[in-house]
Amino acid sequence: MPAGAEAVARVAATLGEGPAWFDDALWFVDIKAPAVLRFDPASATLNRWRAPDQVGWVLPAEDGSIVAGVKGGLHRFDPATGGFALLAAVEADRPGNRLNDATVDAAGRLWFGTMDDAEDAPSGAIYRADAGGIARVIDGVCITNGPAVSADGRTLYHHDTLAGLVLASDMDAGGAVTGTRVLARIDPRDGYPDGPTLDAEGCLWIGLFAGGEVRRYAPDGTLLATVPLPAANVTKIAFGGAGLRTAYATTARKGLSAAALAAQPHAGDLFAFDAGVAGMPLPRVSMATLAGFGPA
């Protein structure tokens, strides 16, 4: 069973998100700061870089570079200089949207979502980026979260957060998405489903925004475990550390009243707990996918 969570880094993020374990550290973002952050558990140090606009995530590429999802496009991020270089524009026709969450599948394809920054219009979508370019595969969602891809590449997990739906879609080898089904429904009184992550046993972990906990679901949607956190807004977890057995959870201060913040002194901080199970290694964005971005 998972162990209790504890704060491991003081972040006070307005909207912590996008945790990803690579290069022996936990990388994540504060979307609203906006900033990229890196936590080194060996030294307990936290580094921070200013982003040019709202940043939803950073992920590693095969060439050693880092790809960042910044409002309006995909960028290459260089931590040595703190610079961001545009790789490909995204949703120039939807200026009210921002990028929100992402993952890389075993084939090196990049999957990412967008959402209405005002959290009102169903203008969000999920995209697949590969050697053929950037393709919209799911559309018409106000707040997308995820996606996450199963180890066999046959299932795409994603959320319609405002509707409280944890969803699973079938995928073929080429990344075509069909047959979406509801895996779980979250009562809004329990919170809203935020970032999904898969473990080595194929189970799905989700954060509950306004719910103060992490949940683990079986592939058939059965609730297996819950991990409470002393912060209401839990956004996403990533597995890291030795054997990928430590779960790191990002949280947010966004939307909390002064009284709630006083009662939650670690709101917006980074937490960790023993998941009781290993995570899956994070693949890197392939060179073919990088080439598929085309001119910025």
PDB file of C-alpha atoms in Angstrom:
ATOM      1  CA  MET A   1       0.000   0.000   0.000  1.00  0.00           C
ATOM      2  CA  PRO A   2       1.162   3.578  -0.607  1.00  0.00           C
ATOM      3  CA  ALA A   3       2.697   5.461   2.304  1.00  0.00           C
ATOM      4  CA  GLY A   4       1.690   8.950   3.473  1.00  0.00           C
ATOM      5  CA  ALA A   5       2.881  11.997   1.583  1.00  0.00           C
ATOM      6  CA  GLU A   6       5.275  14.636   2.881  1.00  0.00           C
ATOM      7  CA  ALA A   7       6.393  17.984   1.502  1.00  0.00           C
ATOM      8  CA  VAL A   8       9.917  17.747   0.053  1.00  0.00           C
ATOM      9  CA  ALA A   9      10.329  21.194  -1.530  1.00  0.00           C
ATOM     10  CA  ARG A  10       8.908  24.585  -0.656  1.00  0.00           C
ATOM     11  CA  VAL A  11       7.522  25.896  -3.955  1.00  0.00           C
ATOM     12  CA  ALA A  12       4.329  27.834  -3.154  1.00  0.00           C
ATOM     13  CA  ALA A  13       3.293  27.356  -6.787  1.00  0.00           C
ATOM     14  CA  THR A  14       0.207  29.145  -7.995  1.00  0.00           C
ATOM     15  CA  LEU A  15      -0.422  26.213 -10.337  1.00  0.00           C
ATOM     16  CA  GLY A  16       2.202  23.465 -10.049  1.00  0.00           C
ATOM     17  CA  GLU A  17       1.913  20.926 -12.868  1.00  0.00           C
ATOM     18  CA  GLY A  18       3.624  18.622 -15.341  1.00  0.00           C
ATOM     19  CA  PRO A  19       6.023  16.615 -13.123  1.00  0.00           C
ATOM     20  CA  ALA A  20       8.427  14.421 -15.109  1.00  0.00           C
ATOM     21  CA  TRP A  21      11.435  12.424 -13.929  1.00  0.00           C
ATOM     22  CA  PHE A  22      14.483  12.612 -16.204  1.00  0.00           C
ATOM     23  CA  ASP A  23      18.215  13.253 -15.875  1.00  0.00           C
ATOM     24  CA  ASP A  24      18.061  12.137 -12.209  1.00  0.00           C
ATOM     25  CA  ALA A  25      15.756  14.952 -11.175  1.00  0.00           C
ATOM     26  CA  LEU A  26      12.098  15.874 -10.958  1.00  0.00           C
ATOM     27  CA  TRP A  27      11.186  18.557 -13.489  1.00  0.00           C
ATOM     28  CA  PHE A  28       7.881  20.422 -13.265  1.00  0.00           C
ATOM     29  CA  VAL A  29       6.319  23.829 -13.875  1.00  0.00           C
ATOM     30  CA  ASP A  30       4.347  26.591 -12.245  1.00  0.00           C
ATOM     31  CA  ILE A  31       1.985  27.430 -15.097  1.00  0.00           C
ATOM     32  CA  LYS A  32       0.931  30.801 -13.772  1.00  0.00           C
ATOM     33  CA  ALA A  33       4.301  32.058 -12.488  1.00  0.00           C
ATOM     34  CA  PRO A  34       5.267  31.141 -15.258  1.00  0.00           C
ATOM     35  CA  ALA A  35       8.342  29.042 -14.501  1.00  0.00           C
ATOM     36  CA  VAL A  36      10.173  25.764 -15.086  1.00  0.00           C
ATOM     37  CA  LEU A  37      11.468  24.058 -11.941  1.00  0.00           C
ATOM     38  CA  ARG A  38      13.918  21.250 -11.214  1.00  0.00           C
ATOM     39  CA  PHE A  39      14.125  19.417  -7.894  1.00  0.00           C
ATOM     40  CA  ASP A  40      17.230  17.353  -7.139  1.00  0.00           C
ATOM     41  CA  PRO A  41      16.333  14.970  -4.291  1.00  0.00           C
ATOM     42  CA  ALA A  42      19.990  14.032  -3.730  1.00  0.00           C
ATOM     43  CA  SER A  43      20.856  17.570  -2.673  1.00  0.00           C
ATOM     44  CA  ALA A  44      17.322  18.801  -1.913  1.00  0.00           C
ATOM     45  CA  THR A  45      17.935  21.790  -4.186  1.00  0.00           C
ATOM     46  CA  LEU A  46      15.276  23.527  -6.242  1.00  0.00           C
ATOM     47  CA  ASN A  47      16.158  25.474  -9.394  1.00  0.00           C
ATOM     48  CA  ARG A  48      13.785  27.844 -11.159  1.00  0.00           C
ATOM     49  CA  TRP A  49      13.763  29.405 -14.638  1.00  0.00           C
ATOM     50  CA  ARG A  50      11.382  32.108 -15.844  1.00  0.00           C
ATOM     51  CA  ALA A  51       9.256  31.126 -18.860  1.00  0.00           C
ATOM     52  CA  PRO A  52       8.127  33.612 -21.536  1.00  0.00           C
ATOM     53  CA  ASP A  53       4.439  32.745 -21.085  1.00  0.00           C
ATOM     54  CA  GLN A  54       2.260  30.169 -19.335  1.00  0.00           C
ATOM     55  CA  VAL A  55       4.123  26.858 -19.485  1.00  0.00           C
ATOM     56  CA  GLY A  56       2.327  23.528 -19.066  1.00  0.00           C
ATOM     57  CA  TRP A  57       5.187  21.017 -19.126  1.00  0.00           C
ATOM     58  CA  VAL A  58       8.778  20.137 -20.035  1.00  0.00           C
ATOM     59  CA  LEU A  59       9.832  16.752 -21.455  1.00  0.00           C
ATOM     60  CA  PRO A  60      13.170  15.258 -22.576  1.00  0.00           C
ATOM     61  CA  ALA A  61      14.167  14.586 -26.186  1.00  0.00           C
ATOM     62  CA  GLU A  62      16.520  11.955 -27.634  1.00  0.00           C
ATOM     63  CA  ASP A  63      19.137  14.566 -28.545  1.00  0.00           C
ATOM     64  CA  GLY A  64      19.443  15.636 -24.906  1.00  0.00           C
ATOM     65  CA  SER A  65      17.380  18.778 -25.333  1.00  0.00           C
ATOM     66  CA  ILE A  66      14.176  19.650 -23.493  1.00  0.00           C
ATOM     67  CA  VAL A  67      10.852  20.348 -25.192  1.00  0.00           C
ATOM     68  CA  ALA A  68       8.497  22.755 -23.424  1.00  0.00           C
ATOM     69  CA  GLY A  69       4.809  23.390 -23.949  1.00  0.00           C
ATOM     70  CA  VAL A  70       4.363  27.152 -23.745  1.00  0.00           C
ATOM     71  CA  LYS A  71       1.155  29.044 -24.551  1.00  0.00           C
ATOM     72  CA  GLY A  72       1.019  29.294 -28.335  1.00  0.00           C
ATOM     73  CA  GLY A  73       3.566  26.640 -29.222  1.00  0.00           C
ATOM     74  CA  LEU A  74       6.175  23.977 -28.637  1.00  0.00           C
ATOM     75  CA  HIS A  75       9.581  25.323 -27.635  1.00  0.00           C
ATOM     76  CA  ARG A  76      13.096  24.065 -27.038  1.00  0.00           C
ATOM     77  CA  PHE A  77      14.175  24.997 -23.510  1.00  0.00           C
ATOM     78  CA  ASP A  78      17.857  25.370 -22.626  1.00  0.00           C
ATOM     79  CA  PRO A  79      18.445  25.282 -18.848  1.00  0.00           C
ATOM     80  CA  ALA A  80      22.066  26.433 -19.355  1.00  0.00           C
ATOM     81  CA  THR A  81      20.890  29.790 -20.675  1.00  0.00           C
ATOM     82  CA  GLY A  82      17.257  29.833 -19.555  1.00  0.00           C
ATOM     83  CA  GLY A  83      16.286  30.449 -23.170  1.00  0.00           C
ATOM     84  CA  PHE A  84      13.192  29.275 -25.050  1.00  0.00           C
ATOM     85  CA  ALA A  85      13.180  28.835 -28.849  1.00  0.00           C
ATOM     86  CA  LEU A  86       9.953  28.249 -30.776  1.00  0.00           C
ATOM     87  CA  LEU A  87       9.803  24.882 -32.569  1.00  0.00           C
ATOM     88  CA  ALA A  88       6.199  24.844 -33.756  1.00  0.00           C
ATOM     89  CA  ALA A  89       3.192  27.085 -33.308  1.00  0.00           C
ATOM     90  CA  VAL A  90       0.071  25.501 -31.816  1.00  0.00           C
ATOM     91  CA  GLU A  91      -3.500  26.786 -32.005  1.00  0.00           C
ATOM     92  CA  ALA A  92      -2.841  30.203 -33.499  1.00  0.00           C
ATOM     93  CA  ASP A  93      -6.561  30.136 -34.276  1.00  0.00           C
ATOM     94  CA  ARG A  94      -7.467  29.652 -30.582  1.00  0.00           C
ATOM     95  CA  PRO A  95      -5.705  32.527 -28.773  1.00  0.00           C
ATOM     96  CA  GLY A  96      -7.718  31.975 -25.607  1.00  0.00           C
ATOM     97  CA  ASN A  97      -6.201  28.517 -25.112  1.00  0.00           C
ATOM     98  CA  ARG A  98      -3.007  27.402 -23.386  1.00  0.00           C
ATOM     99  CA  LEU A  99      -1.095  24.119 -23.264  1.00  0.00           C
ATOM    100  CA  ASN A 100      -1.853  22.103 -20.161  1.00  0.00           C
ATOM    101  CA  ASP A 101      -0.390  18.573 -19.929  1.00  0.00           C
ATOM    102  CA  ALA A 102       1.676  16.111 -21.972  1.00  0.00           C
ATOM    103  CA  THR A 103       3.468  12.771 -22.212  1.00  0.00           C
ATOM    104  CA  VAL A 104       5.721  10.775 -24.526  1.00  0.00           C
ATOM    105  CA  ASP A 105       4.821   7.265 -25.680  1.00  0.00           C
ATOM    106  CA  ALA A 106       7.169   4.326 -26.241  1.00  0.00           C
ATOM    107  CA  ALA A 107       7.459   5.227 -29.941  1.00  0.00           C
ATOM    108  CA  GLY A 108       8.787   8.672 -29.067  1.00  0.00           C
ATOM    109  CA  ARG A 109       5.622  10.476 -30.101  1.00  0.00           C
ATOM    110  CA  LEU A 110       4.606  13.557 -28.121  1.00  0.00           C
ATOM    111  CA  TRP A 111       1.024  13.784 -26.870  1.00  0.00           C
ATOM    112  CA  PHE A 112      -0.253  17.028 -25.357  1.00  0.00           C
ATOM    113  CA  GLY A 113      -3.470  18.814 -24.476  1.00  0.00           C
ATOM    114  CA  THR A 114      -4.800  22.345 -24.562  1.00  0.00           C
ATOM    115  CA  MET A 115      -7.559  24.106 -22.645  1.00  0.00           C
ATOM    116  CA  ASP A 116      -9.517  27.329 -22.468  1.00  0.00           C
ATOM    117  CA  ASP A 117      -7.511  29.555 -20.131  1.00  0.00           C
ATOM    118  CA  ALA A 118     -10.765  31.092 -18.895  1.00  0.00           C
ATOM    119  CA  GLU A 119     -12.039  27.569 -18.092  1.00  0.00           C
ATOM    120  CA  ASP A 120     -15.309  28.271 -19.821  1.00  0.00           C
ATOM    121  CA  ALA A 121     -15.396  27.330 -23.544  1.00  0.00           C
ATOM    122  CA  PRO A 122     -15.030  23.776 -24.961  1.00  0.00           C
ATOM    123  CA  SER A 123     -12.052  24.853 -27.069  1.00  0.00           C
ATOM    124  CA  GLY A 124      -9.461  22.431 -25.680  1.00  0.00           C
ATOM    125  CA  ALA A 125      -8.055  19.502 -27.622  1.00  0.00           C
ATOM    126  CA  ILE A 126      -5.532  16.674 -27.475  1.00  0.00           C
ATOM    127  CA  TYR A 127      -2.774  16.464 -30.062  1.00  0.00           C
ATOM    128  CA  ARG A 128      -0.315  13.875 -31.320  1.00  0.00           C
ATOM    129  CA  ALA A 129       3.050  15.052 -32.623  1.00  0.00           C
ATOM    130  CA  ASP A 130       5.155  12.626 -34.658  1.00  0.00           C
ATOM    131  CA  ALA A 131       7.145  12.399 -37.884  1.00  0.00           C
ATOM    132  CA  GLY A 132       4.029  13.371 -39.837  1.00  0.00           C
ATOM    133  CA  GLY A 133       3.524  16.609 -37.935  1.00  0.00           C
ATOM    134  CA  ILE A 134       1.070  17.758 -35.299  1.00  0.00           C
ATOM    135  CA  ALA A 135      -2.450  16.300 -35.489  1.00  0.00           C
ATOM    136  CA  ARG A 136      -5.546  17.064 -33.448  1.00  0.00           C
ATOM    137  CA  VAL A 137      -7.008  13.741 -32.277  1.00  0.00           C
ATOM    138  CA  ILE A 138      -9.646  14.773 -29.696  1.00  0.00           C
ATOM    139  CA  ASP A 139     -11.528  18.075 -29.689  1.00  0.00           C
ATOM    140  CA  GLY A 140     -14.253  19.978 -27.893  1.00  0.00           C
ATOM    141  CA  VAL A 141     -13.147  19.774 -24.246  1.00  0.00           C
ATOM    142  CA  CYS A 142     -12.907  22.790 -21.950  1.00  0.00           C
ATOM    143  CA  ILE A 143     -10.121  21.475 -19.688  1.00  0.00           C
ATOM    144  CA  THR A 144      -8.155  18.502 -20.963  1.00  0.00           C
ATOM    145  CA  ASN A 145      -5.799  16.684 -18.615  1.00  0.00           C
ATOM    146  CA  GLY A 146      -3.385  14.018 -19.669  1.00  0.00           C
ATOM    147  CA  PRO A 147      -2.883  12.242 -21.908  1.00  0.00           C
ATOM    148  CA  ALA A 148      -1.132   9.144 -20.618  1.00  0.00           C
ATOM    149  CA  VAL A 149      -0.326   6.161 -22.852  1.00  0.00           C
ATOM    150  CA  SER A 150      -0.339   2.506 -21.789  1.00  0.00           C
ATOM    151  CA  ALA A 151       2.893   0.519 -22.038  1.00  0.00           C
ATOM    152  CA  ASP A 152       1.595  -1.470 -25.010  1.00  0.00           C
ATOM    153  CA  GLY A 153       0.591   1.730 -26.809  1.00  0.00           C
ATOM    154  CA  ARG A 154      -3.007   0.576 -27.236  1.00  0.00           C
ATOM    155  CA  THR A 155      -4.799   2.873 -24.752  1.00  0.00           C
ATOM    156  CA  LEU A 156      -4.793   6.650 -24.398  1.00  0.00           C
ATOM    157  CA  TYR A 157      -5.974   7.907 -21.010  1.00  0.00           C
ATOM    158  CA  HIS A 158      -7.264  11.466 -20.685  1.00  0.00           C
ATOM    159  CA  HIS A 159      -9.711  13.552 -18.658  1.00  0.00           C
ATOM    160  CA  ASP A 160     -12.601  15.866 -19.257  1.00  0.00           C
ATOM    161  CA  THR A 161     -11.829  17.591 -15.990  1.00  0.00           C
ATOM    162  CA  LEU A 162     -14.881  19.839 -15.591  1.00  0.00           C
ATOM    163  CA  ALA A 163     -17.216  16.940 -16.416  1.00  0.00           C
ATOM    164  CA  GLY A 164     -15.405  14.762 -13.860  1.00  0.00           C
ATOM    165  CA  LEU A 165     -14.668  12.057 -16.424  1.00  0.00           C
ATOM    166  CA  VAL A 166     -11.624   9.787 -16.528  1.00  0.00           C
ATOM    167  CA  LEU A 167     -11.575   8.530 -20.118  1.00  0.00           C
ATOM    168  CA  ALA A 168      -9.799   5.804 -22.073  1.00  0.00           C
ATOM    169  CA  SER A 169      -9.520   5.673 -25.861  1.00  0.00           C
ATOM    170  CA  ASP A 170      -8.322   2.837 -28.078  1.00  0.00           C
ATOM    171  CA  MET A 171      -5.189   3.429 -30.171  1.00  0.00           C
ATOM    172  CA  ASP A 172      -3.630   1.625 -33.093  1.00  0.00           C
ATOM    173  CA  ALA A 173       0.083   1.330 -33.892  1.00  0.00           C
ATOM    174  CA  GLY A 174      -0.013   4.512 -35.966  1.00  0.00           C
ATOM    175  CA  GLY A 175      -1.485   6.559 -33.114  1.00  0.00           C
ATOM    176  CA  ALA A 176      -5.039   6.772 -34.470  1.00  0.00           C
ATOM    177  CA  VAL A 177      -7.519   7.215 -31.610  1.00  0.00           C
ATOM    178  CA  THR A 178     -10.991   5.620 -31.537  1.00  0.00           C
ATOM    179  CA  GLY A 179     -13.581   4.167 -29.181  1.00  0.00           C
ATOM    180  CA  THR A 180     -13.478   6.513 -26.181  1.00  0.00           C
ATOM    181  CA  ARG A 181     -15.101   5.105 -23.032  1.00  0.00           C
ATOM    182  CA  VAL A 182     -15.607   6.327 -19.461  1.00  0.00           C
ATOM    183  CA  LEU A 183     -13.216   4.636 -17.044  1.00  0.00           C
ATOM    184  CA  ALA A 184     -14.374   6.480 -13.921  1.00  0.00           C
ATOM    185  CA  ARG A 185     -16.663   9.318 -12.899  1.00  0.00           C
ATOM    186  CA  ILE A 186     -15.549  11.698 -10.159  1.00  0.00           C
ATOM    187  CA  ASP A 187     -18.240  13.367  -8.060  1.00  0.00           C
ATOM    188  CA  PRO A 188     -17.440  17.116  -7.973  1.00  0.00           C
ATOM    189  CA  ARG A 189     -17.845  16.987  -4.214  1.00  0.00           C
ATOM    190  CA  ASP A 190     -14.729  14.760  -4.215  1.00  0.00           C
ATOM    191  CA  GLY A 191     -12.734  17.045  -6.531  1.00  0.00           C
ATOM    192  CA  TYR A 192     -11.852  17.163 -10.222  1.00  0.00           C
ATOM    193  CA  PRO A 193      -9.645  14.647 -12.073  1.00  0.00           C
ATOM    194  CA  ASP A 194      -6.267  16.186 -12.859  1.00  0.00           C
ATOM    195  CA  GLY A 195      -3.093  14.785 -14.449  1.00  0.00           C
ATOM    196  CA  PRO A 196      -3.018  10.998 -15.063  1.00  0.00           C
ATOM    197  CA  THR A 197       0.097   8.810 -14.736  1.00  0.00           C
ATOM    198  CA  LEU A 198       0.561   5.064 -15.249  1.00  0.00           C
ATOM    199  CA  ASP A 199       2.549   2.664 -13.082  1.00  0.00           C
ATOM    200  CA  ALA A 200       4.439  -0.493 -14.069  1.00  0.00           C
ATOM    201  CA  GLU A 201       1.375  -2.633 -13.330  1.00  0.00           C
ATOM    202  CA  GLY A 202      -0.740  -0.692 -15.819  1.00  0.00           C
ATOM    203  CA  CYS A 203      -2.758   1.126 -13.171  1.00  0.00           C
ATOM    204  CA  LEU A 204      -3.710   4.775 -13.467  1.00  0.00           C
ATOM    205  CA  TRP A 205      -2.870   7.399 -10.852  1.00  0.00           C
ATOM    206  CA  ILE A 206      -4.700  10.726 -10.895  1.00  0.00           C
ATOM    207  CA  GLY A 207      -4.532  13.863  -8.782  1.00  0.00           C
ATOM    208  CA  LEU A 208      -7.770  15.355  -7.499  1.00  0.00           C
ATOM    209  CA  PHE A 209      -7.903  19.131  -7.801  1.00  0.00           C
ATOM    210  CA  ALA A 210     -10.001  20.477  -4.912  1.00  0.00           C
ATOM    211  CA  GLY A 211     -10.015  16.909  -3.582  1.00  0.00           C
ATOM    212  CA  GLY A 212      -6.788  16.744  -1.582  1.00  0.00           C
ATOM    213  CA  GLU A 213      -5.764  13.268  -2.655  1.00  0.00           C
ATOM    214  CA  VAL A 214      -4.219  10.977  -5.253  1.00  0.00           C
ATOM    215  CA  ARG A 215      -6.177   7.967  -6.497  1.00  0.00           C
ATOM    216  CA  ARG A 216      -5.010   4.730  -8.103  1.00  0.00           C
ATOM    217  CA  TYR A 217      -7.368   2.966 -10.513  1.00  0.00           C
ATOM    218  CA  ALA A 218      -7.148  -0.472 -12.117  1.00  0.00           C
ATOM    219  CA  PRO A 219      -7.365  -0.624 -15.933  1.00  0.00           C
ATOM    220  CA  ASP A 220     -11.059  -1.560 -15.600  1.00  0.00           C
ATOM    221  CA  GLY A 221     -11.784   1.556 -13.523  1.00  0.00           C
ATOM    222  CA  THR A 222     -11.826  -0.085 -10.086  1.00  0.00           C
ATOM    223  CA  LEU A 223     -10.565   2.260  -7.367  1.00  0.00           C
ATOM    224  CA  LEU A 224      -7.610   0.535  -5.693  1.00  0.00           C
ATOM    225  CA  ALA A 225      -6.039   3.084  -3.363  1.00  0.00           C
ATOM    226  CA  THR A 226      -6.114   6.695  -2.196  1.00  0.00           C
ATOM    227  CA  VAL A 227      -3.313   8.843  -0.792  1.00  0.00           C
ATOM    228  CA  PRO A 228      -4.412  11.994   1.082  1.00  0.00           C
ATOM    229  CA  LEU A 229      -2.275  15.134   0.857  1.00  0.00           C
ATOM    230  CA  PRO A 230      -2.358  18.195   3.152  1.00  0.00           C
ATOM    231  CA  ALA A 231      -3.110  20.375   0.119  1.00  0.00           C
ATOM    232  CA  ALA A 232      -6.506  20.577  -1.561  1.00  0.00           C
ATOM    233  CA  ASN A 233      -5.353  21.076  -5.143  1.00  0.00           C
ATOM    234  CA  VAL A 234      -3.374  18.015  -6.233  1.00  0.00           C
ATOM    235  CA  THR A 235      -2.493  18.304  -9.912  1.00  0.00           C
ATOM    236  CA  LYS A 236      -0.339  15.347 -11.023  1.00  0.00           C
ATOM    237  CA  ILE A 237       2.217  12.758  -9.908  1.00  0.00           C
ATOM    238  CA  ALA A 238       5.355  11.388 -11.527  1.00  0.00           C
ATOM    239  CA  PHE A 239       7.393   8.370 -10.474  1.00  0.00           C
ATOM    240  CA  GLY A 240      11.079   8.930  -9.807  1.00  0.00           C
ATOM    241  CA  GLY A 241      14.040   8.122  -7.592  1.00  0.00           C
ATOM    242  CA  ALA A 242      15.604   4.702  -7.102  1.00  0.00           C
ATOM    243  CA  GLY A 243      13.635   2.083  -8.998  1.00  0.00           C
ATOM    244  CA  LEU A 244      11.035   4.724  -9.870  1.00  0.00           C
ATOM    245  CA  ARG A 245       9.255   3.896  -6.629  1.00  0.00           C
ATOM    246  CA  THR A 246       8.866   7.418  -5.243  1.00  0.00           C
ATOM    247  CA  ALA A 247       5.748   9.276  -6.340  1.00  0.00           C
ATOM    248  CA  TYR A 248       6.170  13.042  -6.559  1.00  0.00           C
ATOM    249  CA  ALA A 249       3.010  15.168  -6.503  1.00  0.00           C
ATOM    250  CA  THR A 250       2.643  18.758  -7.661  1.00  0.00           C
ATOM    251  CA  THR A 251       0.006  20.984  -6.055  1.00  0.00           C
ATOM    252  CA  ALA A 252      -1.486  24.459  -6.482  1.00  0.00           C
ATOM    253  CA  ARG A 253      -2.536  27.501  -4.488  1.00  0.00           C
ATOM    254  CA  LYS A 254      -4.842  28.696  -7.286  1.00  0.00           C
ATOM    255  CA  GLY A 255      -8.388  29.447  -6.161  1.00  0.00           C
ATOM    256  CA  LEU A 256      -7.765  28.959  -2.439  1.00  0.00           C
ATOM    257  CA  SER A 257      -9.099  31.575  -0.040  1.00  0.00           C
ATOM    258  CA  ALA A 258      -6.943  33.278   2.574  1.00  0.00           C
ATOM    259  CA  ALA A 259      -8.471  31.015   5.200  1.00  0.00           C
ATOM    260  CA  ALA A 260      -7.759  27.881   3.131  1.00  0.00           C
ATOM    261  CA  LEU A 261      -4.161  28.968   2.545  1.00  0.00           C
ATOM    262  CA  ALA A 262      -3.705  29.543   6.263  1.00  0.00           C
ATOM    263  CA  ALA A 263      -5.008  26.033   6.932  1.00  0.00           C
ATOM    264  CA  GLN A 264      -2.802  24.563   4.189  1.00  0.00           C
ATOM    265  CA  PRO A 265       0.700  25.995   4.684  1.00  0.00           C
ATOM    266  CA  HIS A 266       2.132  23.549   2.130  1.00  0.00           C
ATOM    267  CA  ALA A 267      -0.365  24.323  -0.629  1.00  0.00           C
ATOM    268  CA  GLY A 268       1.555  24.685  -3.886  1.00  0.00           C
ATOM    269  CA  ASP A 269       4.539  22.693  -2.630  1.00  0.00           C
ATOM    270  CA  LEU A 270       6.071  19.490  -3.990  1.00  0.00           C
ATOM    271  CA  PHE A 271       5.202  16.288  -2.139  1.00  0.00           C
ATOM    272  CA  ALA A 272       6.578  12.752  -2.235  1.00  0.00           C
ATOM    273  CA  PHE A 273       5.401   9.356  -1.029  1.00  0.00           C
ATOM    274  CA  ASP A 274       6.278   5.689  -1.391  1.00  0.00           C
ATOM    275  CA  ALA A 275       3.813   4.463  -4.004  1.00  0.00           C
ATOM    276  CA  GLY A 276       4.273   0.800  -3.103  1.00  0.00           C
ATOM    277  CA  VAL A 277       4.742   0.087  -6.813  1.00  0.00           C
ATOM    278  CA  ALA A 278       7.204   1.198  -9.485  1.00  0.00           C
ATOM    279  CA  GLY A 279       6.431   3.659 -12.230  1.00  0.00           C
ATOM    280  CA  MET A 280       7.272   3.365 -15.917  1.00  0.00           C
ATOM    281  CA  PRO A 281      10.433   4.968 -17.344  1.00  0.00           C
ATOM    282  CA  LEU A 282       9.692   8.151 -19.262  1.00  0.00           C
ATOM    283  CA  PRO A 283      10.483   7.794 -22.982  1.00  0.00           C
ATOM    284  CA  ARG A 284      12.139  10.691 -24.821  1.00  0.00           C
ATOM    285  CA  VAL A 285      10.704  12.636 -27.720  1.00  0.00           C
ATOM    286  CA  SER A 286      12.191  10.964 -30.808  1.00  0.00           C
ATOM    287  CA  MET A 287      14.322  12.702 -33.407  1.00  0.00           C
ATOM    288  CA  ALA A 288      11.674  11.806 -36.002  1.00  0.00           C
ATOM    289  CA  THR A 289       9.047  13.632 -33.925  1.00  0.00           C
ATOM    290  CA  LEU A 290      11.306  16.668 -33.570  1.00  0.00           C
ATOM    291  CA  ALA A 291      11.785  16.689 -37.342  1.00  0.00           C
ATOM    292  CA  GLY A 292       8.025  16.463 -37.791  1.00  0.00           C
ATOM    293  CA  PHE A 293       7.482  19.787 -36.026  1.00  0.00           C
ATOM    294  CA  GLY A 294       8.579  21.509 -39.235  1.00  0.00           C
ATOM    295  CA  PRO A 295       9.331  25.258 -39.390  1.00  0.00           C
ATOM    296  CA  ALA A 296       8.171  27.307 -36.418  1.00  0.00           C
TER     297      ALA A 296
END
